[in-house]
Amino acid sequence: MSFVLAIDQGTTSSRAMVFRSDISIAAVAQQEFPQHFPASGWVEHEPEDIWTSTVMTCRDALEKAGLAAKDIAAIGITNQRETTVVWDRATGQAVHRAIVWQDRRTADICAKLKAEGHEPDVSARTGLIIDPYFSGTKVAWILDHVPGARERAERGELMFGTVDCYLLWRLTGGRVHATDATNASRTLLFNIHTGQWDDTLLKLLRVPRSMLPEVKDSSADFGTTTPDLFGGPIKVAGIAGDQQAATIGQACFTPGMMKSTYGTGCFALLNTGATPVKSNNKLLTTIAYQLNGIRTYALEGSIFVAGSAVQWLRDGLGIIKHAAETGPLADKSDSMQSVYLVPAFVGLGAPYWNPRVRGALFGLTRNTGPAELAHATLESVCYQTYDLWAAMRADWPDASAATIVLRVDGGMTASDWTMQRLADLLDAPVDRPMIQETTALGAAYLAGLNAGVYPEPEKFADNWRLEHRFKPAMSGATRQRKLAGWARAVKGVLASDEGE
């Protein structure tokens, strides 16, 4: 049994990947599922769609690889984080659609908690800020808005879980209600210092403890699947939230190593080791992974718009037909122009956390055209990464320029132009790996580690392979001028905030 099956349950699709013992990929299957937007700022998924698409892709991947359940050593799960499911303990039926991480319906609850002065204590316990992004206020909303839900929860009839937890419960036929420390750390209900659910937080958000899953290591025995699903039982042995799984897949096991994933948005995590670092720059303190009962922490910064800015060029403005055209187009731009796009289409994430501001273009001239807009769009992702990089270095004194290694993954990293500009603006090397499927690889590694297929972290790190290293080539003067222009543009956008 030298194969590992990774479930990568994302926001718009479910994927399954079969990895061999040498971490090469044997098969991939993917299936999109519907998104639901019942009101402005609301985003929901049908839990049954998440479940059926997951099972179908697992079966497809096994079939493509020509494998049976008996050939699979273990299953690893990685998932869209913070998305919240509440279901009936007896029937398994969800009491409401899953509320997705992007959903903003609990903004009023969060504003009230902040106004009452709870944020400093919540942040001290969880490493998070009070924001609709996280699961805690979503659970509270379901309990308050689904008729009878709160009473049923108080009686112990309802269960709460993030997507990994819900899938595990279904995979094991309702025998196991568990999650891992990385997913627990994104709920606003978990104390990242004690590694336990926090009674003070549960009381504050009015979430009954009986709803909560057991919290385990990221690589652990999570039970076995029911034989009917895949033609035989398979043990589940690894779980991590998607960004933490990518950190593991990138082998960022040493403090000072940093990974940045470029998808719809961008998520950067900096490994800070055994010490949780409190941010003074609106970054999140989170659990990177937990192995053998030992928690490793990270600083995390979230950018809301990365790849979706390129989608805007394609679908909104119609100046490109394919994302791959942006790099060559940007290369043709007028070097005399300094056009800046601040892509605050849904507000600004870290280190600003202002959901009210909106995007803006600066420095337009009569000669500004598609090439300059492509240039500004790709650069905007690099500038936003620079802001996270600078905030992380300010928060963590150990992060001298010499010690930080930036490893990148996600769709946008295919653009050599963007990655070179990123290295130029950070004034640091940017490493792109051979295996781009780092999120699924991280889940597979955690499961394979428990099952004895993959070695300890230090040895696994030796298997990481560099595809290309982008080295900074921009002059210091040009870099400083461009960063100063970006800072002015962001300042202009932030000044446009007129409050609620």
XYZ file of C-alpha atoms in Angstrom:
500
model
C 0.000 0.000 0.000
C 2.241 2.738 -1.270
C -0.439 5.146 -2.485
C -2.103 7.999 -0.617
C -5.434 9.597 -1.580
C -5.714 13.352 -0.953
C -9.107 15.071 -0.770
C -8.811 18.790 -1.597
C -12.242 20.242 -0.893
C -12.167 23.832 -2.130
C -14.530 26.778 -2.403
C -15.677 26.183 -5.978
C -14.720 22.550 -6.599
C -13.773 19.272 -4.952
C -10.646 17.441 -6.084
C -9.096 14.094 -5.359
C -5.473 13.236 -6.099
C -3.625 9.958 -5.777
C 0.051 10.315 -4.816
C 2.688 7.598 -5.092
C 5.284 6.904 -2.400
C 7.773 9.148 -4.269
C 5.154 12.012 -4.124
C 4.565 11.881 -7.885
C 0.920 12.149 -8.953
C -0.841 8.995 -10.184
C -4.292 10.487 -10.903
C -6.426 13.605 -10.492
C -10.194 14.139 -10.594
C -12.082 17.384 -10.112
C -15.724 18.442 -9.983
C -17.236 21.896 -9.585
C -20.379 22.431 -7.524
C -22.953 25.257 -7.303
C -22.473 28.471 -5.342
C -25.494 30.094 -3.692
C -25.848 33.836 -3.083
C -29.195 34.285 -1.294
C -28.565 37.939 -0.345
C -25.930 40.631 -0.854
C -22.710 39.535 0.864
C -24.064 36.048 1.591
C -22.343 32.930 0.186
C -23.606 29.401 0.817
C -22.921 25.806 -0.253
C -25.271 22.852 -0.115
C -23.461 20.380 2.216
C -24.813 17.484 0.137
C -23.071 18.972 -2.946
C -19.786 19.108 -1.025
C -20.235 15.485 0.029
C -21.326 13.982 -3.306
C -18.654 15.835 -5.314
C -16.009 14.628 -2.860
C -17.065 10.980 -3.093
C -17.376 11.124 -6.903
C -13.899 12.624 -7.373
C -12.341 10.050 -5.016
C -13.938 7.218 -6.994
C -12.869 8.805 -10.293
C -9.258 9.272 -9.156
C -9.024 5.669 -7.941
C -10.448 4.429 -11.241
C -8.051 6.576 -13.298
C -5.101 5.266 -11.273
C -6.358 1.693 -11.667
C -6.384 1.225 -7.891
C -8.723 -0.296 -5.312
C -9.276 0.587 -1.652
C -6.767 -2.081 -0.600
C -3.999 -0.219 -2.497
C -4.493 3.037 -0.564
C -2.492 3.373 2.654
C -4.452 6.398 3.911
C -6.615 9.377 3.034
C -5.626 12.979 3.800
C -8.153 15.814 3.824
C -7.536 19.502 3.155
C -10.368 21.980 2.961
C -11.670 25.475 2.461
C -11.256 26.891 5.952
C -13.856 28.637 8.174
C -16.839 27.392 6.133
C -19.397 26.252 8.697
C -21.754 23.266 8.763
C -24.292 22.417 11.489
C -26.009 19.042 11.216
C -28.278 16.652 13.113
C -26.382 14.103 15.210
C -28.963 11.363 14.560
C -29.805 11.815 10.875
C -26.711 13.578 9.480
C -28.968 16.144 7.833
C -27.609 19.711 7.790
C -30.016 22.175 9.438
C -28.947 24.966 7.059
C -26.719 25.361 4.026
C -23.014 25.676 4.810
C -22.053 29.320 5.403
C -18.913 29.942 3.352
C -15.780 31.710 4.609
C -16.447 34.623 2.200
C -19.877 35.273 3.729
C -20.302 38.648 5.494
C -23.759 38.220 7.106
C -22.403 38.326 10.656
C -20.838 41.789 10.250
C -23.335 43.281 12.726
C -22.596 40.594 15.334
C -18.869 41.295 14.926
C -19.352 45.069 15.143
C -21.339 44.634 18.369
C -18.659 42.399 19.935
C -15.985 44.943 19.022
C -18.055 47.848 20.363
C -18.427 45.964 23.655
C -14.624 45.771 23.858
C -14.182 42.013 23.400
C -11.607 42.041 20.603
C -8.383 42.314 22.673
C -9.315 39.264 24.774
C -10.566 37.265 21.767
C -7.355 38.061 19.866
C -5.189 37.113 22.851
C -6.869 33.694 23.028
C -7.315 32.883 19.324
C -4.677 34.916 17.474
C -7.504 36.173 15.238
C -9.441 39.401 14.866
C -13.212 39.558 15.282
C -14.439 39.270 11.698
C -17.276 37.503 9.815
C -14.544 35.489 8.036
C -14.232 33.046 10.945
C -16.594 30.235 11.938
C -17.705 31.223 15.451
C -20.201 33.938 14.537
C -21.506 31.797 11.652
C -22.444 28.999 14.097
C -24.149 31.544 16.348
C -26.090 32.901 13.355
C -27.380 29.425 12.398
C -28.430 28.705 15.988
C -30.266 32.038 16.182
C -31.950 31.949 12.757
C -32.940 28.326 12.161
C -36.206 27.675 14.082
C -35.574 25.412 17.071
C -31.849 25.053 16.358
C -30.630 26.627 19.576
C -32.878 24.431 21.717
C -31.799 21.328 19.823
C -28.126 22.300 20.185
C -28.580 22.803 23.936
C -30.045 19.281 24.107
C -26.952 17.900 22.372
C -28.785 16.992 19.150
C -26.718 19.148 16.756
C -23.070 19.019 15.700
C -20.820 21.737 14.329
C -17.843 21.301 12.071
C -15.695 22.910 9.422
C -15.749 21.111 6.058
C -13.000 18.623 6.984
C -14.938 17.624 10.079
C -18.226 17.228 8.181
C -16.537 15.081 5.498
C -14.821 12.931 8.146
C -18.133 12.349 9.905
C -19.725 11.238 6.619
C -16.727 9.172 5.489
C -16.712 7.224 8.769
C -20.464 6.667 8.742
C -21.018 9.027 11.659
C -18.528 7.255 13.923
C -15.924 10.035 14.205
C -16.539 13.701 15.051
C -13.070 15.229 14.950
C -10.965 17.953 13.369
C -7.325 18.973 13.513
C -5.648 21.878 15.307
C -5.234 23.999 12.150
C -8.944 24.016 11.355
C -9.881 24.470 15.017
C -7.616 27.532 15.142
C -9.820 29.293 12.529
C -13.108 29.112 14.448
C -12.808 31.964 17.021
C -13.638 29.268 19.602
C -10.218 27.662 20.095
C -7.417 28.769 22.401
C -4.208 28.444 20.370
C -2.046 28.574 23.515
C -3.761 25.786 25.481
C -4.778 23.789 22.397
C -8.334 23.464 23.758
C -11.812 24.770 23.040
C -12.153 27.898 25.175
C -15.102 28.133 27.581
C -14.923 31.938 27.712
C -15.220 32.148 23.916
C -17.992 29.532 23.803
C -19.952 31.549 26.349
C -19.334 34.822 24.486
C -20.616 33.398 21.174
C -23.229 31.175 22.863
C -22.070 27.933 21.254
C -22.772 24.744 23.290
C -19.640 22.668 23.895
C -21.521 19.456 23.001
C -21.573 20.553 19.329
C -17.793 20.637 19.005
C -15.491 17.985 17.524
C -12.463 16.437 19.206
C -9.256 18.244 18.182
C -6.368 16.030 17.072
C -2.895 16.348 15.576
C -2.779 17.164 11.865
C -1.307 13.696 11.276
C -3.311 11.225 13.357
C -5.696 8.283 13.287
C -9.063 9.764 12.279
C -10.876 6.429 11.842
C -11.707 4.480 8.682
C -14.153 4.992 5.834
C -17.224 2.774 5.557
C -16.483 -0.103 3.130
C -19.404 0.738 0.808
C -17.903 4.085 -0.293
C -14.770 2.851 -2.082
C -15.147 -0.929 -2.115
C -13.299 -1.430 1.156
C -12.263 0.500 4.279
C -9.488 3.109 4.031
C -8.036 4.840 7.051
C -8.153 8.634 7.299
C -4.832 9.786 8.739
C -4.276 13.470 7.968
C -6.237 16.743 8.079
C -5.201 20.393 7.620
C -6.859 23.588 6.417
C -5.903 24.460 2.854
C -3.364 27.203 3.563
C -1.668 25.172 6.276
C -1.621 22.132 3.972
C 0.111 24.243 1.306
C 2.679 25.310 3.913
C 3.361 21.620 4.627
C 3.376 20.725 0.914
C 5.986 23.449 0.419
C 8.042 21.820 3.208
C 8.147 25.068 5.209
C 9.099 23.247 8.399
C 11.829 25.653 9.525
C 11.094 28.970 11.305
C 11.619 31.806 8.824
C 10.279 29.871 5.847
C 7.318 31.490 4.144
C 4.884 30.341 1.485
C 2.499 32.434 -0.561
C -0.400 30.848 -2.469
C -1.863 32.791 -5.393
C -5.392 31.753 -6.223
C -8.504 33.918 -6.248
C -6.869 35.732 -3.352
C -3.435 35.314 -1.823
C -2.532 33.749 1.505
C 0.961 34.065 2.946
C 2.133 32.078 5.991
C 5.423 32.559 7.827
C 6.559 29.718 10.077
C 7.474 31.206 13.487
C 8.212 27.889 15.203
C 7.067 26.928 18.691
C 6.291 30.532 19.647
C 3.022 32.243 18.717
C 3.959 35.751 17.584
C 1.467 38.490 18.397
C 0.995 40.807 15.449
C 1.024 44.576 15.774
C 0.244 44.898 12.065
C -3.166 43.214 11.783
C -1.797 39.846 10.726
C -3.287 36.665 12.167
C -1.476 34.300 14.516
C -2.451 30.762 13.602
C -1.407 27.137 14.013
C 0.666 26.020 10.999
C 0.460 22.339 11.978
C 0.443 20.092 15.043
C 2.538 16.911 15.068
C 3.073 14.577 18.044
C 1.123 16.975 20.254
C 3.500 19.863 19.474
C 2.030 22.995 17.878
C 3.993 24.996 15.306
C 2.730 28.534 14.777
C 2.623 30.921 11.850
C 1.841 34.523 11.041
C -0.738 34.732 8.264
C -1.705 37.527 5.923
C -4.695 37.389 3.578
C -5.053 39.350 0.345
C -8.616 39.273 -0.972
C -7.820 39.910 -4.652
C -4.989 38.265 -6.607
C -6.016 35.998 -9.490
C -9.488 37.557 -9.475
C -7.877 40.852 -10.627
C -6.734 39.042 -13.776
C -10.273 37.638 -14.158
C -11.483 41.261 -14.028
C -9.176 42.152 -16.939
C -10.622 39.218 -18.877
C -14.314 39.240 -17.931
C -14.890 42.804 -16.772
C -12.797 44.800 -19.241
C -12.401 42.228 -22.018
C -8.791 43.245 -22.763
C -7.499 39.643 -22.633
C -9.034 36.296 -23.574
C -6.778 34.117 -21.411
C -4.941 34.779 -18.139
C -1.651 33.691 -19.747
C -1.761 36.781 -22.007
C -1.241 39.233 -19.121
C 2.538 38.741 -18.721
C 3.457 39.290 -22.391
C 0.991 42.213 -22.514
C 2.489 43.803 -19.371
C 5.930 43.438 -20.951
C 4.853 45.828 -23.748
C 3.770 48.588 -21.355
C 5.158 52.130 -21.517
C 7.999 52.314 -19.011
C 7.467 56.078 -18.640
C 4.029 55.576 -17.091
C 3.448 54.790 -13.406
C -0.044 53.298 -13.279
C -1.161 51.740 -9.990
C -4.205 49.521 -9.445
C -5.345 49.082 -5.847
C -7.682 46.089 -6.343
C -9.934 46.705 -3.348
C -12.948 45.257 -5.174
C -14.193 43.723 -1.905
C -12.227 45.937 0.490
C -8.618 45.516 1.596
C -7.336 42.537 3.578
C -4.146 42.394 5.634
C -2.474 44.485 6.852
C -5.301 47.049 6.443
C -8.514 45.055 7.123
C -10.860 47.667 5.710
C -13.924 46.027 4.079
C -15.548 49.356 3.164
C -13.051 50.825 0.671
C -13.216 50.034 -3.035
C -10.688 49.689 -5.850
C -9.040 52.549 -7.731
C -6.603 53.251 -10.578
C -3.958 55.965 -10.192
C -1.608 57.616 -12.679
C -3.748 57.304 -15.819
C -2.722 59.287 -18.922
C -4.118 59.549 -22.458
C -1.577 56.904 -23.437
C -2.728 54.396 -20.826
C -4.047 51.288 -22.556
C -4.427 47.512 -22.136
C -0.669 46.932 -21.665
C -0.431 49.443 -18.802
C -3.560 48.023 -17.145
C -2.150 44.484 -17.378
C 1.140 45.741 -15.918
C -0.647 47.498 -13.019
C -2.846 44.461 -12.330
C 0.022 41.977 -12.064
C 2.103 44.441 -10.051
C -0.787 44.979 -7.620
C -0.433 41.365 -6.475
C 3.304 41.885 -5.928
C 2.783 45.126 -4.005
C 0.177 43.517 -1.757
C 2.585 40.639 -1.077
C 5.252 43.211 -0.214
C 2.877 44.761 2.360
C 2.433 41.338 4.021
C 6.189 40.658 3.839
C 6.970 44.008 5.484
C 4.342 43.454 8.203
C 5.687 39.977 8.971
C 9.240 41.228 9.249
C 8.113 44.025 11.572
C 6.145 41.577 13.757
C 8.846 38.914 13.963
C 12.294 40.374 14.712
C 13.955 37.052 13.808
C 12.807 37.537 10.225
C 15.887 39.244 8.900
C 15.982 39.411 5.112
C 18.662 36.761 5.025
C 16.560 34.094 6.762
C 13.227 34.373 4.899
C 12.703 31.949 2.053
C 9.587 32.639 -0.050
C 8.068 29.629 -1.784
C 5.140 30.280 -4.104
C 2.293 28.181 -5.515
C -1.104 28.644 -7.136
C -2.285 29.562 -10.613
C -0.624 32.987 -10.880
C 2.845 31.571 -10.296
C 2.779 30.269 -13.888
C 3.459 33.885 -14.910
C 7.233 34.348 -15.039
C 6.712 38.111 -15.407
C 4.772 38.307 -12.143
C 7.195 36.125 -10.193
C 10.192 38.147 -11.429
C 8.485 41.395 -10.431
C 7.686 39.860 -7.033
C 11.380 39.049 -6.474
C 12.318 42.560 -7.623
C 9.926 44.327 -5.242
C 10.702 42.082 -2.258
C 14.425 42.302 -3.040
C 14.562 38.594 -2.218
C 14.569 35.307 -4.128
C 11.237 33.672 -4.974
C 11.201 29.879 -5.340
C 8.674 28.051 -7.531
C 8.489 24.280 -6.891
C 8.318 21.385 -9.349
C 5.024 20.185 -7.819
C 2.476 22.990 -7.953
C -0.268 20.950 -6.245
C 1.135 21.831 -2.847
C -2.198 21.917 -0.969
C -3.152 18.365 -1.922
C 0.461 17.255 -1.396
C 0.369 18.636 2.162
C -2.763 16.610 2.951
C -1.221 13.511 1.374
C 1.987 14.005 3.339
C 0.168 14.227 6.692
C -1.761 11.018 5.954
C 1.290 9.252 4.533
C 3.386 10.253 7.533
C 0.910 8.554 9.875
C 0.649 5.506 7.597
C 4.417 5.093 7.249
C 4.519 5.928 3.520
C 6.364 9.229 3.940
C 9.329 10.116 6.175
C 9.669 12.601 9.038
C 9.450 16.329 8.108
C 13.220 16.828 7.818
C 13.546 13.980 5.301
C 10.395 15.043 3.440
C 11.877 18.543 3.084
C 14.775 16.937 1.197
C 12.294 15.773 -1.470
C 11.155 19.336 -2.210
C 12.345 20.229 -5.702
C 12.933 23.689 -7.112
C 11.591 24.358 -10.608
C 12.828 27.955 -10.859
C 14.363 30.570 -8.577
C 13.572 34.200 -9.469
C 16.343 36.525 -8.281
C 15.896 40.268 -7.751
C 17.273 42.329 -10.641
C 15.735 45.782 -10.057
C 17.844 48.744 -8.924
C 17.292 49.937 -5.369
C 16.273 53.410 -6.554
C 13.604 52.065 -8.929
C 12.292 49.724 -6.259
C 11.981 52.505 -3.668
C 10.270 54.811 -6.168
C 7.717 52.154 -7.124
C 7.002 51.171 -3.498
C 6.518 54.844 -2.550
C 4.033 55.227 -5.425
C 2.124 52.171 -4.230
C 2.026 53.495 -0.662
C 0.531 56.786 -1.935
C -2.093 54.890 -3.947
C -3.153 52.798 -0.938
C -3.284 55.941 1.184
C -5.613 57.500 -1.400
C -7.934 54.482 -1.323
C -7.998 54.375 2.482
C -8.773 58.131 2.554
C -11.881 57.421 0.454
C -13.468 55.458 3.315
C -16.408 57.452 4.579
C -17.460 54.856 7.126
C -20.660 52.851 7.188
